[in-house]
Amino acid sequence: MKRRITRRRFFSQSFGLGAGALLFKELPAFDGGLGGQVPLIITSHTNATGKKAMVAGWEVIAGGGRAVDAVEKAANIIEEDPNDMSVGYGGFPNEDGVVQLDASIMDGKTYNAGAVACLENIKNPCSVARIVMERTDHVLMVGRDALAFAKKWGFTEEDLLTEKTREAYLRRKENLSDRDDWGPPEHLKDLPEFQQRQRRDELDDDPHGTTNVLAVDRNGDVAGITTTSGLGFKIAGRVGDSPIIGAGLYVDNEVGAAGATGRGEDVIKSCASFYMVLRMKEGRTPQQACEDALRMIAEKYKKVNPDFLPGEQFVAINTKGELGACRTTGNRPGRISVQNASGYSIYTGSIAFPTEE
Ligand code: GLY
């Protein structure tokens, strides 16, 4: 979601990108809070489904299972939630009313990765990504060929639209233009009983959505998944950052893992997840790495349009179990669900450029 802040406010906020860019004040430090314990599993989903996913993923890890199995089990639960309009079944469709899913998985132990993009009719795209990772010599498969591949492996096709997302799609079509024939007939459209149109700002309420699931298992191996229905009402065929290794997800078994949600175009251009893992390798904490990456992106835009700030949330963990979560702007800090031997909790990180909304 795009947000705007004034030029004055933007310049008064921090860009702590290292010694060369310290025109701005540093953000306050955030302690590791609930972190510092391995094994662990985290997700960017902090709702009830996120908690359910963490409990399921933790069962795998607590039983001595692999991080890659734990993240898949947890991500499947989020993908299957019909009420989540950002991921998997029930995700927002594209502008043609078709749900097109993107997902990636990376296994630090084997330095292996798999992904699918524009996948239709399969509710667990991250599991197809896993087959791409483990049963082919490729990393990314797309569109109808990815669907055909999934079917060969026994995945069954189903309609991913729910009544809620179908309704949202139809309302959006009716609202988009008064110069086409969507909506009630001309002679009836002003009558109250025909005015069912949703307000545009309701429809546009954060249509970006995605989930990241990252884990370190008992052996110290790291794995991650990013899965999404992408930008709501996107142009058909648009691919976001989620299936792009290094953008929406990156894992390094020696360092940790990072994932992104939000406006995928910014995340692709900045290779943000790779950048976060690189920063952690250089000694930054996961929290600092998330903040560094968001400031790096803001710095790029500042040179082009000082009033523009993109909307993302970045999350990261390292092999010590330390945590990071940061949002670009707004008044809600980055947050993640965390499950480790101490139980389930929500970790609150930071906002890179707070606003007073
Ligand atoms: N971050 C998800 C997307 O932009 O598709």
XYZ file of C-alpha atoms and ligand atoms in Angstrom:
362
model
C 0.000 0.000 0.000
C 1.356 3.409 -0.925
C 1.494 5.997 1.791
C 2.590 9.558 1.562
C 4.342 11.676 4.106
C 5.376 15.250 3.753
C 8.775 16.061 2.357
C 9.706 17.802 5.635
C 8.747 14.784 7.711
C 10.497 12.392 5.381
C 13.760 14.294 5.605
C 13.522 14.486 9.390
C 13.474 10.727 9.711
C 16.357 8.385 9.843
C 18.343 6.676 7.104
C 20.861 4.781 9.219
C 22.452 2.970 6.297
C 25.910 3.107 7.768
C 28.498 5.797 8.230
C 28.080 7.223 4.719
C 24.390 8.017 4.982
C 23.923 9.295 8.515
C 22.110 12.502 7.717
C 19.276 11.225 9.877
C 18.844 10.140 13.448
C 19.085 6.437 14.299
C 15.950 4.567 15.279
C 15.739 3.417 18.906
C 17.224 -0.012 19.497
C 14.822 -2.926 19.867
C 15.823 -5.730 22.139
C 15.601 -9.316 20.966
C 12.510 -9.690 23.142
C 11.215 -13.142 22.670
C 14.067 -14.238 20.495
C 17.416 -15.819 21.148
C 16.121 -19.378 21.302
C 16.507 -22.159 18.791
C 14.799 -24.124 17.456
C 11.964 -21.810 16.478
C 9.381 -21.077 13.826
C 7.912 -17.680 12.938
C 5.318 -16.243 10.576
C 4.338 -12.754 9.504
C 0.704 -13.748 10.143
C -0.242 -12.716 13.681
C -3.926 -13.671 13.514
C -5.562 -16.863 14.845
C -4.589 -18.756 11.688
C -0.977 -17.673 12.122
C -1.050 -19.085 15.655
C -2.586 -22.349 14.460
C 0.109 -22.554 11.792
C 2.833 -22.027 14.376
C 1.486 -24.756 16.633
C 1.427 -27.192 13.683
C 4.913 -26.231 12.491
C 6.269 -26.488 16.016
C 4.995 -30.053 16.352
C 7.291 -31.001 13.477
C 10.287 -29.209 14.953
C 9.702 -30.342 18.543
C 9.515 -33.908 17.263
C 12.978 -33.574 15.750
C 11.660 -32.936 12.218
C 13.209 -30.766 9.553
C 12.719 -27.016 9.243
C 11.651 -27.449 5.624
C 8.813 -29.804 6.661
C 7.760 -27.469 9.463
C 7.481 -24.388 7.255
C 5.487 -26.279 4.628
C 3.042 -27.663 7.187
C 2.563 -24.214 8.729
C 2.245 -22.383 5.399
C -0.358 -24.896 4.150
C -2.616 -23.933 7.064
C -2.456 -20.258 6.122
C -2.953 -21.061 2.423
C -6.106 -23.040 3.249
C -7.775 -20.350 5.381
C -10.805 -19.255 3.284
C -11.078 -15.980 5.183
C -7.554 -14.861 4.367
C -7.757 -12.764 1.234
C -4.006 -12.502 0.769
C -2.847 -16.100 0.481
C -3.969 -19.303 -1.251
C -7.645 -20.367 -1.213
C -9.831 -17.284 -0.793
C -7.104 -14.909 -1.947
C -8.072 -11.884 -4.024
C -8.287 -12.595 -7.759
C -6.614 -10.652 -10.542
C -8.401 -8.070 -12.696
C -10.024 -10.867 -14.709
C -11.472 -12.503 -11.604
C -8.938 -15.359 -11.611
C -6.863 -16.223 -8.526
C -3.193 -16.509 -9.524
C -0.857 -17.640 -6.761
C 2.899 -17.154 -6.271
C 5.077 -19.067 -3.780
C 8.669 -19.976 -3.030
C 10.499 -22.302 -0.661
C 14.163 -22.468 0.243
C 16.031 -25.142 2.194
C 19.272 -23.886 3.722
C 20.555 -27.403 4.472
C 20.647 -28.362 0.782
C 21.053 -24.841 -0.676
C 18.018 -25.642 -2.751
C 15.041 -23.559 -3.802
C 11.791 -23.918 -5.715
C 9.018 -21.567 -6.769
C 5.821 -21.214 -8.770
C 4.239 -18.098 -10.232
C 0.781 -17.350 -11.682
C -0.384 -20.779 -10.553
C -4.162 -21.191 -10.842
C -6.583 -23.629 -9.174
C -4.143 -25.200 -6.688
C -4.650 -24.131 -3.098
C -1.188 -25.072 -1.789
C 1.282 -23.382 -4.152
C 4.128 -23.711 -1.655
C 3.834 -27.495 -1.844
C 4.114 -27.345 -5.639
C 7.162 -25.093 -5.149
C 8.615 -27.799 -2.927
C 8.191 -30.423 -5.668
C 9.897 -28.042 -8.118
C 12.716 -27.718 -5.577
C 13.151 -31.396 -4.803
C 12.027 -33.254 -7.922
C 13.356 -31.083 -10.754
C 16.619 -29.405 -11.619
C 14.787 -26.066 -11.905
C 13.867 -23.306 -9.511
C 10.835 -21.511 -10.985
C 7.830 -22.738 -12.978
C 4.996 -20.516 -14.158
C 1.411 -20.372 -15.344
C -0.409 -23.163 -17.118
C 2.725 -25.300 -17.336
C 3.196 -25.066 -13.581
C -0.428 -26.197 -13.234
C 0.124 -29.125 -15.611
C 3.247 -30.050 -13.630
C 1.334 -29.897 -10.343
C -1.400 -32.148 -11.732
C 1.185 -34.712 -12.809
C 2.245 -34.834 -9.169
C -1.323 -35.467 -8.020
C -2.453 -31.984 -7.004
C -6.142 -31.510 -7.716
C -7.668 -28.426 -9.288
C -10.294 -26.445 -7.433
C -11.952 -23.055 -7.648
C -9.985 -20.749 -5.357
C -12.601 -17.985 -5.329
C -14.787 -17.827 -2.238
C -18.132 -16.053 -2.161
C -16.384 -13.190 -0.358
C -13.699 -12.687 -3.000
C -16.146 -13.203 -5.876
C -18.326 -10.476 -4.361
C -15.300 -8.199 -3.872
C -14.332 -8.734 -7.520
C -17.815 -7.931 -8.827
C -18.156 -4.846 -6.645
C -14.793 -3.630 -7.812
C -15.775 -4.097 -11.456
C -18.908 -2.052 -10.837
C -16.930 0.709 -9.163
C -14.066 0.977 -11.596
C -15.753 3.118 -14.227
C -19.088 4.767 -14.957
C -18.319 4.479 -18.671
C -18.803 0.779 -19.075
C -21.798 -1.501 -18.693
C -20.954 -3.052 -15.318
C -23.480 -2.169 -12.629
C -27.254 -1.700 -12.589
C -29.072 -0.376 -15.683
C -28.794 3.366 -16.263
C -32.432 4.095 -15.364
C -32.215 2.179 -12.059
C -28.742 2.834 -10.783
C -29.657 5.836 -8.627
C -32.437 4.014 -6.786
C -31.419 3.016 -3.251
C -32.172 -0.679 -3.717
C -29.660 -0.828 -6.572
C -26.888 0.982 -4.752
C -24.884 -1.934 -3.482
C -21.536 -0.543 -4.447
C -18.790 -0.797 -1.928
C -16.787 2.307 -1.232
C -13.583 2.310 -3.199
C -11.458 2.837 -0.098
C -12.895 -0.356 1.436
C -11.929 -2.333 -1.633
C -8.489 -0.832 -1.691
C -7.776 -1.531 1.950
C -4.324 -3.081 1.763
C -4.824 -5.399 -1.187
C -1.231 -6.566 -0.861
C -0.896 -9.612 1.234
C 1.413 -12.500 1.683
C 2.797 -14.697 4.410
C 6.367 -15.574 5.330
C 7.156 -18.668 7.410
C 10.757 -19.133 8.576
C 12.259 -21.778 10.882
C 15.409 -23.164 12.448
C 15.226 -26.824 13.470
C 17.028 -28.829 16.177
C 19.938 -29.506 13.826
C 20.351 -25.785 13.222
C 19.103 -26.050 9.651
C 17.139 -23.104 8.320
C 14.217 -23.042 5.864
C 11.606 -20.580 4.647
C 8.469 -20.129 2.581
C 6.773 -17.079 1.135
C 3.306 -17.637 -0.334
C 0.698 -15.210 -1.634
C -2.229 -14.444 -3.902
C -0.328 -11.272 -4.721
C -1.554 -7.803 -5.315
C -5.364 -7.833 -5.283
C -6.903 -7.211 -8.735
C -3.485 -7.196 -10.363
C -3.079 -7.223 -14.131
C -3.362 -10.858 -15.230
C 0.074 -12.414 -15.442
C 1.697 -10.014 -12.984
C 4.253 -11.767 -10.768
C 5.272 -10.263 -7.438
C 8.320 -10.772 -5.263
C 7.109 -13.865 -3.417
C 8.333 -16.484 -5.929
C 11.565 -14.629 -6.655
C 14.390 -16.119 -4.613
C 16.382 -13.249 -3.094
C 13.390 -10.884 -3.297
C 10.430 -12.306 -1.339
C 12.512 -14.979 0.412
C 16.100 -15.917 1.090
C 17.712 -18.520 3.343
C 21.376 -19.079 4.213
C 22.041 -22.005 6.537
C 25.066 -20.256 8.064
C 23.239 -16.980 8.708
C 19.440 -17.149 8.882
C 16.440 -16.288 6.727
C 14.436 -13.284 5.620
C 11.098 -12.674 3.916
C 9.029 -9.810 2.595
C 5.384 -8.799 2.343
C 3.956 -5.678 0.733
C 4.501 -4.002 -2.614
C 6.401 -6.686 -4.462
C 7.740 -4.393 -7.153
C 9.951 -2.601 -4.591
C 11.111 -5.899 -3.169
C 12.102 -7.321 -6.557
C 14.097 -4.233 -7.525
C 15.987 -4.217 -4.242
C 16.574 -7.997 -3.866
C 15.451 -7.217 -0.338
C 15.540 -10.653 1.292
C 19.008 -11.375 -0.033
C 20.064 -7.932 1.206
C 18.716 -8.660 4.710
C 20.563 -11.968 4.919
C 23.719 -10.268 3.660
C 23.375 -7.594 6.355
C 23.000 -10.311 9.020
C 26.102 -12.022 7.655
C 27.897 -8.694 8.122
C 26.925 -8.700 11.794
C 23.620 -6.838 11.897
C 20.848 -8.291 14.044
C 17.693 -9.489 12.265
C 15.878 -6.382 13.518
C 18.584 -4.087 12.178
C 18.708 -5.996 8.882
C 14.954 -5.457 8.331
C 15.334 -1.743 9.071
C 18.429 -1.457 6.857
C 16.582 -2.979 3.902
C 13.553 -0.697 4.224
C 15.770 2.359 4.499
C 17.797 1.221 1.513
C 14.601 1.145 -0.586
C 13.406 4.495 0.754
C 16.790 5.998 -0.059
C 16.398 4.912 -3.696
C 12.953 6.499 -3.996
C 14.043 9.649 -2.161
C 16.268 10.515 -5.102
C 13.344 10.216 -7.537
C 10.357 11.426 -5.497
C 11.016 12.576 -1.907
C 7.305 12.352 -1.047
C 6.949 8.703 -1.950
C 7.275 5.878 0.533
C 6.370 2.319 -0.471
C 4.616 -0.117 1.871
C 6.320 -3.272 3.023
C 6.890 -5.415 6.094
C 10.156 -7.315 6.304
C 10.871 -10.172 8.713
C 14.074 -12.009 9.559
C 15.572 -14.564 11.923
C 19.147 -15.670 12.462
C 20.606 -19.019 13.460
C 20.693 -17.868 17.107
C 16.924 -17.449 17.044
C 17.030 -13.646 17.196
C 14.089 -11.892 15.536
C 13.351 -8.969 13.279
C 10.204 -7.295 11.939
C 9.857 -3.814 10.486
C 7.214 -1.953 8.474
C 8.052 0.917 6.210
C 5.558 3.399 7.582
C 2.165 3.902 9.218
C 1.479 3.613 12.916
C 1.680 -0.169 13.357
C 5.125 -1.688 13.963
C 6.193 -4.853 12.171
C 5.045 -7.944 14.077
C 5.534 -11.662 13.821
C 4.156 -14.789 15.477
C 6.885 -16.778 17.200
C 6.811 -20.332 18.490
C 9.738 -21.812 20.375
C 10.253 -23.945 23.479
C 8.865 -21.091 25.599
C 5.550 -21.263 23.737
C 3.691 -18.974 21.355
C 4.108 -15.214 21.444
C 3.980 -12.138 19.257
C 7.164 -10.188 18.721
C 6.800 -6.478 18.017
C 9.534 -4.847 15.964
C 9.612 -1.346 14.532
C 8.365 1.178 11.971
C 11.084 2.622 9.754
C 9.246 5.910 9.065
C 6.385 6.384 11.542
C 3.397 8.542 10.595
C 0.750 10.036 12.834
C -2.296 8.467 11.177
N 4.359 -9.163 -1.850
C 3.386 -9.796 -2.610
C 3.193 -9.237 -3.941
O 3.501 -8.083 -4.180
O 2.706 -9.945 -4.783
